[in-house]
Amino acid sequence: MAQIVLPRILRIGGGVFAQANDVLGTLGLKKPLIVTDPFLRKQGLADRLVETLGGNIRVFSETVPDPTVAAVLAGLEFLKRDVHDCVIGLGGGSAIDTAKAIAVLAVHGGKMRDYKAPHDQSAPGLPIVAIPTTAGTGSESTRFTIVTDDETGEKMLCIGLAYLPIAALVDFELTLTKPMRLTADTGIDSLTHAIEAYVSRRANPFSDMLALTAMRTIRKNIETACSHPQDRAAREAMMLAATQAGLAFSNSSVALVHGMSRPIGARFHVPHGLSNAVLLPAVTEFSVGSAVRRYADCARTMEIVPTETDDEAATETLVSDLRALNRKLQVPTPKEYGIDRRAWMESIPVMVEQAIASGSPANNPRVPTASEIAALYETVF
Ligand SMILES: [Fe+2]
């Protein structure tokens, strides 16, 4: 059995940003609150959206990277000063995730912590429209949001239909100005979504199709998108694949990489895609033996081995290719990133605890013990 949930409208292509008004009209939505970050506000993108929507639209532009409960509550308070019938998340995963949390709290109240997984929020909040500016977290097409608890520093995964955008405008032209590091990090995040969705214990034929298509496209285009940021074909391919990978893991799951990645981000403020990149080769190497066929499919689909390659050889190449990709995209180790060895080692027990509590490691083809997770954290340092 698989239950598939999807946004009602995905409008995809260069220039669809300018069609926001039309999409809202189709859905009968009249009074949006735009939720974005200070940088996109300053850059003028939020104002362009306001203009597109006919002016006189309120903008909350105080979202923060790795959204915190405090930032969500500030947005909620801002929203409540007027009457809104929907929320538009404009930006990377952080802005969209903040918009999602505001949309749910606006209708259901309570504390953000109440919504932490395994709680499943299916009763709808305000409708969410997502306009991603990176390729990407896939948040525009998922039924998840991640909010960091300011007090404990924990990245709380929140799941449920209420977080699934009713519509997304997927416009690759918004990514053309993004710098190399951001392109690489968000691209590897998407690749991780696709691979984890495909090897997950919750994979199904519907998510498989999206995951395979996405991973092939990302592996073929990520290096070009990084080295030639103005390459429209590569940017367009990456943007669509990021949304497809989001759809894939939203309808399957992520697994051990994401489970271990969130605590790193929460504790050491490493960008999400970067902490995934750091973990992906080691976690893949750890896991391949429990799903040889599936990982081999990944290698063949990404065309990093000839199609006739046997499963064992294909999985070996997969691990070495992921390592090589990290080198090409200049992914630093935690140490190279400037994290203190002692702080890292001392944090491992808490990171292990949070990784397991998120539930993601249980979806991994090889379900790790706590000490195996600890050993992986040590290895990647
Ligand atoms: Fe992710």
CSV table of C-alpha atoms and ligand atoms in Angstrom, one decimal:
chain,number,residue,atom,x,y,z
A,1,MET,CA,0.0,0.0,0.0
A,2,ALA,CA,1.2,3.5,-0.8
A,3,GLN,CA,-0.6,6.8,-0.3
A,4,ILE,CA,0.5,9.5,-2.7
A,5,VAL,CA,-0.1,13.1,-1.9
A,6,LEU,CA,0.8,15.9,-4.4
A,7,PRO,CA,0.4,19.7,-4.7
A,8,ARG,CA,-2.8,20.6,-6.6
A,9,ILE,CA,-0.9,22.8,-9.0
A,10,LEU,CA,2.7,22.6,-10.1
A,11,ARG,CA,3.4,25.4,-12.5
A,12,ILE,CA,6.8,24.7,-14.0
A,13,GLY,CA,9.1,26.7,-16.4
A,14,GLY,CA,11.1,29.8,-17.0
A,15,GLY,CA,9.0,32.9,-16.2
A,16,VAL,CA,6.2,31.3,-14.2
A,17,PHE,CA,7.1,33.5,-11.3
A,18,ALA,CA,5.1,36.2,-13.1
A,19,GLN,CA,2.0,34.1,-13.1
A,20,ALA,CA,1.5,34.0,-9.3
A,21,ASN,CA,-1.6,36.1,-9.5
A,22,ASP,CA,-3.2,33.8,-12.0
A,23,VAL,CA,-2.4,30.8,-9.8
A,24,LEU,CA,-3.9,32.4,-6.7
A,25,GLY,CA,-7.0,33.4,-8.8
A,26,THR,CA,-7.5,29.8,-9.9
A,27,LEU,CA,-7.4,28.7,-6.3
A,28,GLY,CA,-9.8,31.5,-5.2
A,29,LEU,CA,-7.2,33.0,-2.9
A,30,LYS,CA,-7.2,36.7,-2.4
A,31,LYS,CA,-5.2,37.9,0.5
A,32,PRO,CA,-1.7,36.2,0.8
A,33,LEU,CA,1.1,37.0,3.2
A,34,ILE,CA,4.5,36.7,1.6
A,35,VAL,CA,7.1,35.0,3.8
A,36,THR,CA,10.7,35.5,2.7
A,37,ASP,CA,14.2,36.2,3.9
A,38,PRO,CA,15.9,39.6,4.3
A,39,PHE,CA,18.3,39.0,1.4
A,40,LEU,CA,15.5,38.4,-1.2
A,41,ARG,CA,13.7,41.4,0.2
A,42,LYS,CA,16.8,43.6,-0.3
A,43,GLN,CA,17.4,42.1,-3.8
A,44,GLY,CA,13.9,43.2,-4.8
A,45,LEU,CA,12.5,39.8,-5.5
A,46,ALA,CA,9.8,40.1,-2.9
A,47,ASP,CA,8.8,43.5,-4.3
A,48,ARG,CA,8.6,42.0,-7.8
A,49,LEU,CA,6.2,39.4,-6.4
A,50,VAL,CA,4.1,42.1,-4.7
A,51,GLU,CA,3.9,44.0,-8.0
A,52,THR,CA,3.0,40.8,-9.8
A,53,LEU,CA,0.1,40.3,-7.4
A,54,GLY,CA,-1.2,43.8,-8.0
A,55,GLY,CA,0.5,45.6,-5.0
A,56,ASN,CA,-0.7,46.2,-1.5
A,57,ILE,CA,0.5,42.8,-0.3
A,58,ARG,CA,2.1,42.3,3.2
A,59,VAL,CA,5.6,40.8,3.4
A,60,PHE,CA,7.2,39.2,6.3
A,61,SER,CA,10.9,39.1,5.5
A,62,GLU,CA,12.5,38.1,8.8
A,63,THR,CA,13.0,34.3,8.1
A,64,VAL,CA,16.3,32.9,9.2
A,65,PRO,CA,18.5,30.0,7.8
A,66,ASP,CA,17.5,26.8,9.6
A,67,PRO,CA,14.2,28.3,10.7
A,68,THR,CA,13.7,28.7,14.5
A,69,VAL,CA,10.6,28.6,16.6
A,70,ALA,CA,11.2,32.3,17.4
A,71,ALA,CA,11.3,33.2,13.7
A,72,VAL,CA,8.1,31.3,13.1
A,73,LEU,CA,6.4,33.0,16.0
A,74,ALA,CA,7.5,36.4,14.8
A,75,GLY,CA,5.9,35.6,11.4
A,76,LEU,CA,2.8,34.3,13.1
A,77,GLU,CA,2.4,37.5,15.1
A,78,PHE,CA,2.9,39.6,11.9
A,79,LEU,CA,0.3,37.5,10.1
A,80,LYS,CA,-2.3,38.0,12.9
A,81,ARG,CA,-2.1,41.8,12.6
A,82,ASP,CA,-4.3,41.5,9.5
A,83,VAL,CA,-6.5,38.8,7.9
A,84,HIS,CA,-4.9,36.5,5.4
A,85,ASP,CA,-6.4,33.5,3.5
A,86,CYS,CA,-3.0,32.0,2.4
A,87,VAL,CA,0.8,32.1,2.9
A,88,ILE,CA,3.3,32.4,0.0
A,89,GLY,CA,6.8,31.0,0.9
A,90,LEU,CA,9.3,32.7,-1.4
A,91,GLY,CA,12.9,31.6,-1.1
A,92,GLY,CA,15.0,28.5,-0.3
A,93,GLY,CA,13.9,25.7,2.0
A,94,SER,CA,14.1,27.9,5.1
A,95,ALA,CA,11.6,30.5,3.9
A,96,ILE,CA,9.2,27.9,2.6
A,97,ASP,CA,9.5,25.8,5.8
A,98,THR,CA,8.8,28.9,7.9
A,99,ALA,CA,5.8,29.7,5.7
A,100,LYS,CA,4.5,26.2,6.3
A,101,ALA,CA,4.9,26.4,10.1
A,102,ILE,CA,3.1,29.8,10.2
A,103,ALA,CA,0.3,28.4,8.0
A,104,VAL,CA,-0.4,25.6,10.5
A,105,LEU,CA,0.0,27.5,13.7
A,106,ALA,CA,-2.3,30.3,12.3
A,107,VAL,CA,-5.2,27.9,12.2
A,108,HIS,CA,-4.4,25.3,15.0
A,109,GLY,CA,-2.4,27.3,17.6
A,110,GLY,CA,-0.4,25.6,20.3
A,111,LYS,CA,3.3,25.2,20.5
A,112,MET,CA,5.6,24.2,17.6
A,113,ARG,CA,7.0,21.4,19.7
A,114,ASP,CA,3.4,19.8,19.8
A,115,TYR,CA,3.8,19.3,16.0
A,116,LYS,CA,7.0,17.4,16.2
A,117,ALA,CA,7.0,13.9,14.6
A,118,PRO,CA,5.6,11.4,15.2
A,119,HIS,CA,2.6,13.8,15.4
A,120,ASP,CA,1.0,13.8,12.0
A,121,GLN,CA,-0.8,17.1,11.1
A,122,SER,CA,-3.3,16.2,8.5
A,123,ALA,CA,-6.0,18.8,9.3
A,124,PRO,CA,-5.2,21.7,7.0
A,125,GLY,CA,-3.8,25.1,8.1
A,126,LEU,CA,-3.9,28.1,5.7
A,127,PRO,CA,-3.2,27.1,2.1
A,128,ILE,CA,0.5,27.3,1.3
A,129,VAL,CA,1.9,28.5,-2.1
A,130,ALA,CA,5.6,27.8,-2.6
A,131,ILE,CA,8.0,29.7,-4.9
A,132,PRO,CA,11.5,28.1,-4.5
A,133,THR,CA,14.5,30.1,-5.5
A,134,THR,CA,17.0,27.2,-5.2
A,135,ALA,CA,17.2,23.7,-6.7
A,136,GLY,CA,16.7,22.6,-4.0
A,137,THR,CA,15.3,21.3,-0.9
A,138,GLY,CA,12.2,20.2,-2.6
A,139,SER,CA,10.1,21.8,0.2
A,140,GLU,CA,7.7,23.1,-2.5
A,141,SER,CA,6.5,19.6,-3.1
A,142,THR,CA,6.8,17.9,0.3
A,143,ARG,CA,4.5,17.3,3.3
A,144,PHE,CA,7.3,18.2,5.8
A,145,THR,CA,8.7,21.2,7.5
A,146,ILE,CA,11.8,21.4,9.8
A,147,VAL,CA,11.9,23.9,12.6
A,148,THR,CA,14.7,24.3,15.2
A,149,ASP,CA,13.7,24.5,18.8
A,150,ASP,CA,15.6,27.6,20.2
A,151,GLU,CA,15.9,26.1,23.6
A,152,THR,CA,17.2,22.6,22.9
A,153,GLY,CA,18.8,23.4,19.5
A,154,GLU,CA,17.0,20.3,18.1
A,155,LYS,CA,15.8,20.4,14.4
A,156,MET,CA,12.3,19.2,14.7
A,157,LEU,CA,10.8,17.3,11.8
A,158,CYS,CA,7.1,18.0,11.4
A,159,ILE,CA,5.0,15.9,9.0
A,160,GLY,CA,1.6,15.9,7.6
A,161,LEU,CA,-0.7,16.9,4.7
A,162,ALA,CA,-1.1,20.4,6.3
A,163,TYR,CA,2.5,21.2,5.2
A,164,LEU,CA,2.0,20.2,1.6
A,165,PRO,CA,1.8,23.3,-0.6
A,166,ILE,CA,-1.5,23.6,-2.5
A,167,ALA,CA,0.5,25.1,-5.4
A,168,ALA,CA,4.1,25.7,-6.4
A,169,LEU,CA,5.7,27.9,-9.0
A,170,VAL,CA,8.9,26.2,-10.1
A,171,ASP,CA,10.8,28.8,-12.1
A,172,PHE,CA,14.5,28.0,-12.8
A,173,GLU,CA,15.2,31.6,-13.8
A,174,LEU,CA,15.2,32.4,-10.1
A,175,THR,CA,18.2,30.2,-9.6
A,176,LEU,CA,20.5,31.7,-12.3
A,177,THR,CA,22.1,34.2,-9.9
A,178,LYS,CA,22.8,31.6,-7.2
A,179,PRO,CA,26.5,31.2,-6.3
A,180,MET,CA,28.5,28.0,-6.8
A,181,ARG,CA,28.5,26.8,-3.1
A,182,LEU,CA,24.8,27.2,-2.7
A,183,THR,CA,24.2,25.5,-6.1
A,184,ALA,CA,26.4,22.6,-5.1
A,185,ASP,CA,24.9,22.2,-1.6
A,186,THR,CA,21.3,22.4,-2.6
A,187,GLY,CA,22.0,20.1,-5.6
A,188,ILE,CA,23.5,17.4,-3.4
A,189,ASP,CA,20.6,17.8,-1.1
A,190,SER,CA,18.3,17.0,-4.0
A,191,LEU,CA,20.5,14.1,-5.1
A,192,THR,CA,20.3,12.7,-1.5
A,193,HIS,CA,16.5,13.0,-1.5
A,194,ALA,CA,16.3,11.0,-4.7
A,195,ILE,CA,18.7,8.3,-3.6
A,196,GLU,CA,17.2,8.0,-0.1
A,197,ALA,CA,13.7,7.9,-1.5
A,198,TYR,CA,14.7,5.1,-3.8
A,199,VAL,CA,16.5,2.9,-1.2
A,200,SER,CA,14.1,3.7,1.6
A,201,ARG,CA,12.0,0.9,3.2
A,202,ARG,CA,9.0,3.1,2.4
A,203,ALA,CA,9.8,3.2,-1.4
A,204,ASN,CA,6.9,2.4,-3.8
A,205,PRO,CA,6.6,2.3,-7.5
A,206,PHE,CA,5.3,5.8,-7.7
A,207,SER,CA,8.1,7.4,-5.7
A,208,ASP,CA,10.7,5.1,-7.5
A,209,MET,CA,9.8,6.6,-10.9
A,210,LEU,CA,10.3,10.2,-9.6
A,211,ALA,CA,13.5,9.3,-7.7
A,212,LEU,CA,15.2,7.6,-10.6
A,213,THR,CA,14.4,10.4,-13.0
A,214,ALA,CA,15.6,13.0,-10.5
A,215,MET,CA,18.9,11.3,-9.7
A,216,ARG,CA,19.8,10.8,-13.3
A,217,THR,CA,19.1,14.4,-14.1
A,218,ILE,CA,20.9,15.8,-11.1
A,219,ARG,CA,24.0,13.6,-11.6
A,220,LYS,CA,24.2,14.7,-15.3
A,221,ASN,CA,23.7,18.4,-14.6
A,222,ILE,CA,25.0,19.3,-11.2
A,223,GLU,CA,28.6,19.9,-12.2
A,224,THR,CA,27.6,22.1,-15.2
A,225,ALA,CA,25.2,24.1,-13.0
A,226,CYS,CA,28.0,24.8,-10.6
A,227,SER,CA,30.8,25.6,-13.2
A,228,HIS,CA,28.5,27.4,-15.6
A,229,PRO,CA,25.8,29.2,-13.5
A,230,GLN,CA,24.3,30.8,-16.5
A,231,ASP,CA,23.7,27.5,-18.3
A,232,ARG,CA,20.0,27.7,-18.7
A,233,ALA,CA,19.5,24.1,-19.7
A,234,ALA,CA,21.4,22.8,-16.7
A,235,ARG,CA,19.6,25.1,-14.3
A,236,GLU,CA,16.2,24.1,-15.8
A,237,ALA,CA,17.1,20.4,-15.5
A,238,MET,CA,18.2,20.9,-11.9
A,239,MET,CA,15.2,22.8,-10.9
A,240,LEU,CA,12.7,20.3,-12.2
A,241,ALA,CA,14.7,17.4,-10.7
A,242,ALA,CA,14.8,19.1,-7.3
A,243,THR,CA,11.0,19.2,-7.3
A,244,GLN,CA,10.7,15.6,-8.5
A,245,ALA,CA,13.1,14.5,-5.8
A,246,GLY,CA,10.9,16.4,-3.3
A,247,LEU,CA,7.8,14.6,-4.6
A,248,ALA,CA,9.7,11.3,-4.4
A,249,PHE,CA,10.8,11.5,-0.7
A,250,SER,CA,7.6,13.1,0.4
A,251,ASN,CA,5.8,10.0,-0.9
A,252,SER,CA,8.5,7.6,0.3
A,253,SER,CA,10.9,9.0,2.9
A,254,VAL,CA,14.4,10.1,3.5
A,255,ALA,CA,16.7,7.8,5.5
A,256,LEU,CA,20.0,7.7,7.5
A,257,VAL,CA,21.8,10.6,5.7
A,258,HIS,CA,19.0,13.0,6.6
A,259,GLY,CA,18.6,11.5,10.1
A,260,MET,CA,22.3,12.2,10.8
A,261,SER,CA,22.5,15.5,8.9
A,262,ARG,CA,19.8,17.4,10.9
A,263,PRO,CA,21.7,17.2,14.2
A,264,ILE,CA,24.9,18.4,12.5
A,265,GLY,CA,23.0,21.4,11.1
A,266,ALA,CA,21.4,22.2,14.4
A,267,ARG,CA,24.6,22.0,16.4
A,268,PHE,CA,27.3,23.4,14.1
A,269,HIS,CA,25.2,25.5,11.7
A,270,VAL,CA,26.4,23.7,8.7
A,271,PRO,CA,24.1,24.3,5.7
A,272,HIS,CA,21.7,21.4,5.2
A,273,GLY,CA,23.0,20.3,1.8
A,274,LEU,CA,26.6,20.5,2.9
A,275,SER,CA,26.0,18.2,5.9
A,276,ASN,CA,24.2,15.8,3.6
A,277,ALA,CA,27.1,15.9,1.2
A,278,VAL,CA,29.6,15.1,4.0
A,279,LEU,CA,27.6,12.0,5.0
A,280,LEU,CA,26.3,10.7,1.7
A,281,PRO,CA,29.4,8.6,0.6
A,282,ALA,CA,30.0,7.1,4.0
A,283,VAL,CA,26.4,6.3,4.7
A,284,THR,CA,26.0,4.8,1.3
A,285,GLU,CA,29.0,2.6,1.8
A,286,PHE,CA,27.6,1.5,5.2
A,287,SER,CA,24.2,0.7,3.6
A,288,VAL,CA,24.8,-0.8,0.2
A,289,GLY,CA,25.1,-4.4,1.5
A,290,SER,CA,21.5,-4.3,2.6
A,291,ALA,CA,20.0,-3.2,-0.7
A,292,VAL,CA,22.6,-4.1,-3.3
A,293,ARG,CA,20.1,-4.2,-6.1
A,294,ARG,CA,18.6,-0.8,-5.3
A,295,TYR,CA,21.9,1.0,-5.0
A,296,ALA,CA,23.1,-0.7,-8.2
A,297,ASP,CA,20.0,0.7,-9.9
A,298,CYS,CA,21.1,4.1,-8.7
A,299,ALA,CA,24.5,3.7,-10.3
A,300,ARG,CA,23.2,2.5,-13.6
A,301,THR,CA,20.4,5.1,-13.8
A,302,MET,CA,22.9,7.9,-13.1
A,303,GLU,CA,25.0,6.3,-15.9
A,304,ILE,CA,28.2,6.2,-13.8
A,305,VAL,CA,28.5,2.5,-14.8
A,306,PRO,CA,27.6,0.8,-18.1
A,307,THR,CA,24.1,-0.8,-17.9
A,308,GLU,CA,25.5,-4.3,-18.1
A,309,THR,CA,27.6,-3.8,-14.9
A,310,ASP,CA,26.8,-6.4,-12.2
A,311,ASP,CA,25.3,-5.2,-8.9
A,312,GLU,CA,28.4,-5.6,-6.7
A,313,ALA,CA,30.6,-3.6,-9.0
A,314,ALA,CA,27.9,-1.0,-9.6
A,315,THR,CA,27.6,-0.3,-5.9
A,316,GLU,CA,31.3,0.0,-5.5
A,317,THR,CA,31.5,2.6,-8.2
A,318,LEU,CA,28.5,4.4,-6.7
A,319,VAL,CA,30.4,5.0,-3.5
A,320,SER,CA,33.6,6.1,-5.2
A,321,ASP,CA,31.6,8.3,-7.6
A,322,LEU,CA,29.9,10.1,-4.7
A,323,ARG,CA,33.3,10.7,-3.1
A,324,ALA,CA,34.7,12.0,-6.4
A,325,LEU,CA,31.6,14.3,-6.8
A,326,ASN,CA,32.3,15.8,-3.3
A,327,ARG,CA,35.8,16.5,-4.4
A,328,LYS,CA,34.7,18.1,-7.6
A,329,LEU,CA,32.2,20.2,-5.8
A,330,GLN,CA,34.8,21.2,-3.2
A,331,VAL,CA,32.8,19.8,-0.3
A,332,PRO,CA,34.8,20.3,2.9
A,333,THR,CA,35.0,17.8,5.7
A,334,PRO,CA,33.6,19.0,9.1
A,335,LYS,CA,37.3,19.6,10.1
A,336,GLU,CA,38.0,21.6,7.0
A,337,TYR,CA,34.8,23.6,7.6
A,338,GLY,CA,36.4,24.8,10.8
A,339,ILE,CA,34.6,22.6,13.4
A,340,ASP,CA,36.6,21.8,16.5
A,341,ARG,CA,37.4,18.1,16.8
A,342,ARG,CA,36.7,18.0,20.5
A,343,ALA,CA,33.3,19.8,20.1
A,344,TRP,CA,32.4,17.3,17.4
A,345,MET,CA,33.4,14.2,19.4
A,346,GLU,CA,31.6,15.5,22.5
A,347,SER,CA,28.4,16.2,20.5
A,348,ILE,CA,28.2,12.7,19.1
A,349,PRO,CA,26.0,11.1,21.8
A,350,VAL,CA,23.4,13.9,21.5
A,351,MET,CA,23.5,13.8,17.7
A,352,VAL,CA,23.0,10.0,17.8
A,353,GLU,CA,20.0,10.4,20.1
A,354,GLN,CA,18.4,13.1,17.9
A,355,ALA,CA,19.1,11.2,14.7
A,356,ILE,CA,17.3,8.1,16.0
A,357,ALA,CA,14.5,10.2,17.5
A,358,SER,CA,13.7,11.7,14.1
A,359,GLY,CA,12.7,8.3,12.8
A,360,SER,CA,14.6,8.6,9.6
A,361,PRO,CA,17.3,6.0,10.3
A,362,ALA,CA,14.6,3.4,10.7
A,363,ASN,CA,13.8,3.9,7.0
A,364,ASN,CA,17.3,3.1,6.0
A,365,PRO,CA,17.9,-0.2,4.2
A,366,ARG,CA,20.4,-1.1,6.9
A,367,VAL,CA,18.9,0.0,10.2
A,368,PRO,CA,21.9,1.2,12.3
A,369,THR,CA,22.5,0.7,16.0
A,370,ALA,CA,23.3,3.8,18.1
A,371,SER,CA,27.0,2.8,18.2
A,372,GLU,CA,27.1,2.4,14.4
A,373,ILE,CA,25.7,5.9,14.0
A,374,ALA,CA,28.3,7.2,16.4
A,375,ALA,CA,31.1,5.4,14.4
A,376,LEU,CA,29.8,7.0,11.2
A,377,TYR,CA,29.9,10.5,12.8
A,378,GLU,CA,33.5,9.8,13.8
A,379,THR,CA,34.4,8.5,10.3
A,380,VAL,CA,33.2,11.6,8.4
A,381,PHE,CA,35.0,14.1,10.6
B,1,FE,FE,17.1,17.5,2.5
